[in-house]
Coordinates of C-alpha atoms and ligand atoms in Angstrom, one line a residue:
M1 CA -84.9 65.0 -91.9
K2 CA -84.1 68.7 -90.8
R3 CA -85.6 69.9 -87.3
V4 CA -87.3 73.2 -87.6
A5 CA -88.1 75.6 -84.6
I6 CA -90.8 78.2 -85.4
L7 CA -90.9 81.6 -83.3
I8 CA -94.0 83.6 -83.1
S9 CA -95.6 86.8 -81.4
G10 CA -99.2 86.8 -82.7
G11 CA -101.7 84.9 -84.6
G12 CA -99.2 82.5 -86.3
S13 CA -100.8 82.3 -89.9
N14 CA -97.2 82.1 -91.4
M15 CA -96.2 79.4 -88.6
V16 CA -99.3 77.2 -89.8
K17 CA -98.5 77.4 -93.5
L18 CA -95.1 76.3 -92.7
A19 CA -96.0 73.5 -90.6
E20 CA -98.7 72.3 -93.0
S21 CA -95.9 72.2 -96.1
M22 CA -93.6 70.1 -93.8
T23 CA -95.1 66.6 -94.9
T24 CA -94.4 63.6 -96.8
D25 CA -91.2 64.0 -99.4
H26 CA -90.3 67.5 -97.2
P27 CA -87.1 67.4 -96.0
A28 CA -87.8 68.9 -92.4
R29 CA -90.4 68.7 -89.7
P30 CA -91.8 71.2 -87.3
V31 CA -90.4 70.2 -83.8
V32 CA -91.8 73.0 -81.6
V33 CA -93.5 76.6 -81.7
I34 CA -92.1 79.3 -79.1
A35 CA -93.9 82.4 -78.4
N36 CA -92.6 85.4 -76.5
D37 CA -96.3 86.2 -75.4
P38 CA -98.5 83.3 -73.6
N39 CA -101.8 84.8 -75.4
A40 CA -100.3 84.4 -78.5
G41 CA -102.8 82.7 -80.9
G42 CA -100.8 81.0 -82.7
L43 CA -99.9 78.5 -79.8
A44 CA -103.6 76.9 -79.7
K45 CA -103.1 76.4 -83.7
A46 CA -99.6 74.7 -83.3
A47 CA -101.3 72.5 -80.5
D48 CA -104.0 71.6 -82.7
L49 CA -101.4 70.6 -85.3
G50 CA -99.8 68.4 -82.9
I51 CA -96.6 70.5 -82.5
P52 CA -95.0 71.0 -79.0
T53 CA -95.0 74.3 -77.7
A54 CA -93.4 76.8 -75.3
V55 CA -93.3 80.3 -74.0
V56 CA -90.6 82.6 -73.1
D57 CA -92.4 85.6 -71.9
H58 CA -89.9 88.6 -72.4
R59 CA -92.2 90.7 -70.2
E60 CA -90.7 88.8 -67.2
F61 CA -87.0 89.8 -67.8
N62 CA -87.6 93.6 -67.2
K63 CA -86.2 94.4 -70.4
D64 CA -82.8 92.2 -69.8
R65 CA -82.1 91.1 -73.4
N66 CA -79.4 88.7 -72.8
A67 CA -81.4 87.4 -69.5
F68 CA -84.3 86.4 -72.0
E69 CA -82.3 85.2 -74.6
A70 CA -80.7 82.7 -72.3
V71 CA -83.9 81.0 -71.3
L72 CA -84.9 81.4 -75.1
H73 CA -81.8 79.5 -76.2
A74 CA -82.2 77.0 -73.5
T75 CA -85.8 76.3 -74.7
L76 CA -84.5 76.0 -78.2
E77 CA -82.0 73.5 -77.6
E78 CA -84.2 71.3 -75.7
Y79 CA -85.4 70.6 -79.1
Q80 CA -82.1 70.5 -81.2
P81 CA -83.5 72.5 -84.1
D82 CA -81.3 72.7 -87.2
I83 CA -83.2 75.4 -88.7
I84 CA -85.2 78.3 -87.1
C85 CA -88.1 80.3 -88.5
L86 CA -89.3 83.5 -87.0
A87 CA -92.7 83.8 -88.4
G88 CA -94.2 87.1 -87.1
F89 CA -91.8 87.2 -84.1
M90 CA -91.7 90.7 -82.9
R91 CA -88.6 90.8 -80.5
I92 CA -85.2 92.0 -81.7
L93 CA -82.7 89.7 -81.1
T94 CA -78.8 90.6 -80.3
G95 CA -75.9 90.0 -82.7
G96 CA -74.8 87.3 -79.8
F97 CA -78.0 85.5 -80.3
T98 CA -78.3 85.3 -84.2
A99 CA -74.5 84.6 -84.4
H100 CA -75.4 81.4 -82.5
Y101 CA -77.9 80.6 -85.1
A102 CA -75.8 81.8 -88.1
G103 CA -76.8 80.6 -91.3
R104 CA -79.6 78.7 -90.1
M105 CA -82.5 81.1 -89.0
L106 CA -85.0 82.8 -91.3
N107 CA -87.1 85.4 -91.1
I108 CA -90.1 86.8 -93.1
H109 CA -90.5 90.8 -93.5
P110 CA -93.5 92.6 -95.0
S111 CA -91.5 94.9 -97.4
L112 CA -89.1 94.5 -100.5
L113 CA -85.9 94.5 -98.4
P114 CA -83.8 96.5 -98.5
K115 CA -86.7 99.0 -98.4
Y116 CA -88.4 99.5 -95.3
K117 CA -86.5 97.9 -92.5
G118 CA -88.6 97.8 -89.3
L119 CA -92.1 98.6 -88.5
H120 CA -94.8 100.0 -90.2
T121 CA -93.8 99.0 -93.9
H122 CA -97.3 99.2 -95.5
A123 CA -98.0 102.7 -94.6
R124 CA -94.5 103.6 -95.5
A125 CA -94.6 102.3 -99.0
L126 CA -98.1 104.1 -99.5
E127 CA -96.4 107.6 -98.3
A128 CA -93.4 106.9 -100.8
G129 CA -96.2 106.9 -103.7
D130 CA -94.7 103.3 -104.6
A131 CA -96.3 101.4 -107.4
E132 CA -95.4 97.8 -105.7
H133 CA -94.8 96.2 -102.3
G134 CA -94.0 92.9 -101.2
C135 CA -92.4 90.5 -98.6
T136 CA -88.8 89.2 -98.3
V137 CA -87.6 86.1 -96.5
H138 CA -84.2 86.5 -95.6
E139 CA -81.4 84.8 -93.3
V140 CA -81.1 86.6 -90.0
T141 CA -77.9 88.3 -89.0
A142 CA -77.1 91.0 -86.4
D143 CA -78.4 93.8 -88.5
L144 CA -82.1 94.2 -88.2
D145 CA -83.9 92.9 -91.3
D146 CA -80.8 92.7 -93.2
G147 CA -79.6 89.4 -94.0
P148 CA -79.2 87.5 -97.6
V149 CA -82.6 87.4 -99.3
L150 CA -83.7 84.0 -99.8
G151 CA -86.9 84.9 -101.6
Q152 CA -89.2 87.9 -102.4
A153 CA -92.9 88.4 -103.5
R154 CA -94.7 91.2 -105.2
I155 CA -97.8 93.0 -105.4
A156 CA -99.2 95.9 -107.2
I157 CA -100.3 99.0 -105.1
Q158 CA -103.4 100.2 -106.3
R159 CA -105.2 103.6 -106.0
G160 CA -107.1 104.0 -102.7
D161 CA -104.9 101.3 -100.7
T162 CA -104.8 101.7 -97.1
P163 CA -102.1 99.9 -95.0
D164 CA -104.7 97.3 -93.9
D165 CA -105.4 96.7 -97.6
L166 CA -102.0 96.1 -98.4
A167 CA -101.5 94.2 -95.4
A168 CA -104.6 91.6 -96.6
R169 CA -103.5 91.4 -100.1
L170 CA -99.8 90.5 -98.9
L171 CA -100.3 87.9 -96.3
P172 CA -101.2 85.0 -98.9
M173 CA -98.5 86.0 -100.6
E174 CA -96.1 85.3 -97.4
H175 CA -98.2 82.1 -97.2
Q176 CA -96.9 80.9 -100.5
L177 CA -93.1 82.2 -100.3
Y178 CA -92.1 81.3 -97.0
P179 CA -93.0 77.7 -97.1
A180 CA -91.3 77.5 -100.6
V181 CA -88.0 79.0 -99.3
L182 CA -88.1 76.6 -96.4
R183 CA -88.6 73.6 -98.7
R184 CA -85.5 74.8 -100.7
F185 CA -83.6 76.0 -97.7
A186 CA -83.9 72.5 -95.6
A187 CA -82.7 71.0 -98.9
G188 CA -79.4 72.9 -98.6
D189 CA -80.2 75.2 -101.5
R190 CA -80.1 79.0 -100.9
T191 CA -81.1 79.8 -104.7
P192 CA -83.8 82.8 -104.0
I193 CA -87.3 82.4 -105.2
F194 CA -89.0 85.4 -106.7
L195 CA -92.6 84.7 -107.0
P196 CA -94.6 86.3 -109.8
K197 CA -96.3 89.6 -109.2
A198 CA -100.1 89.6 -108.2
G199 CA -102.6 91.9 -108.5
A200 CA -101.2 94.2 -111.3
M201 CA -103.9 96.5 -113.0
P202 CA -105.1 95.0 -116.5
Ligands
GRF301 C1 -96.8 88.7 -90.9 O1 -97.3 89.8 -91.8 C2 -95.1 88.9 -91.3 O2 -94.5 89.3 -92.4 C3 -95.0 89.9 -90.3 O3 -95.9 89.7 -89.3 C4 -97.1 89.3 -89.8 C5 -97.6 88.0 -88.9 O4 -98.3 87.4 -89.0 N1 -93.5 89.9 -89.5 P1 -98.8 85.9 -88.5 O5 -98.6 85.9 -87.2 O6 -97.9 84.9 -89.3 O7 -100.1 85.6 -88.7

């Protein structure tokens, strides 16, 4: 049975879907949820699911990334994770940290990578006049939002869409994609998953 640590910064809706999916014949189980913000709404949701939680507050390290990551690493190692899932975790990790977890750390990003790495992905897709948008689960490497793609889901962009409209329509796709990728990845299979496109205009 693979041990999964989930890192969050906010509400944790992806974390909840990942945790709820890891039951019965799933090859993995959640062992800890760690947040970099003590006010992250996902901490209470994890506790309600009976998952141990921890906080490593990046603000306590005065922008010293290495010091923050040293404590994050020590906290993770207490739980001996086989796999780490970044789920709405908004801290950029250094190459040294990602190298330590190379090949076993995943992230979900709200764009069709390699398009729109970084922030404000919904607004950028609209500004570019794209016809479709989506989300990507990828392995984490030293370069931000750049590692091997393990899954993607697409949505159609509709006339009059705002960034909030896209975010709201994309989140349910994230909640389908990430658990599906984790189940396959935890079984040792890196074959990418591409979900059928949602919301195409008739
Ligand atoms: C998601 O849209 C995810 O793609 C992005 O941050 C959002 C987090 O949502 N990285 P939640 O905290 O999982 O609800």
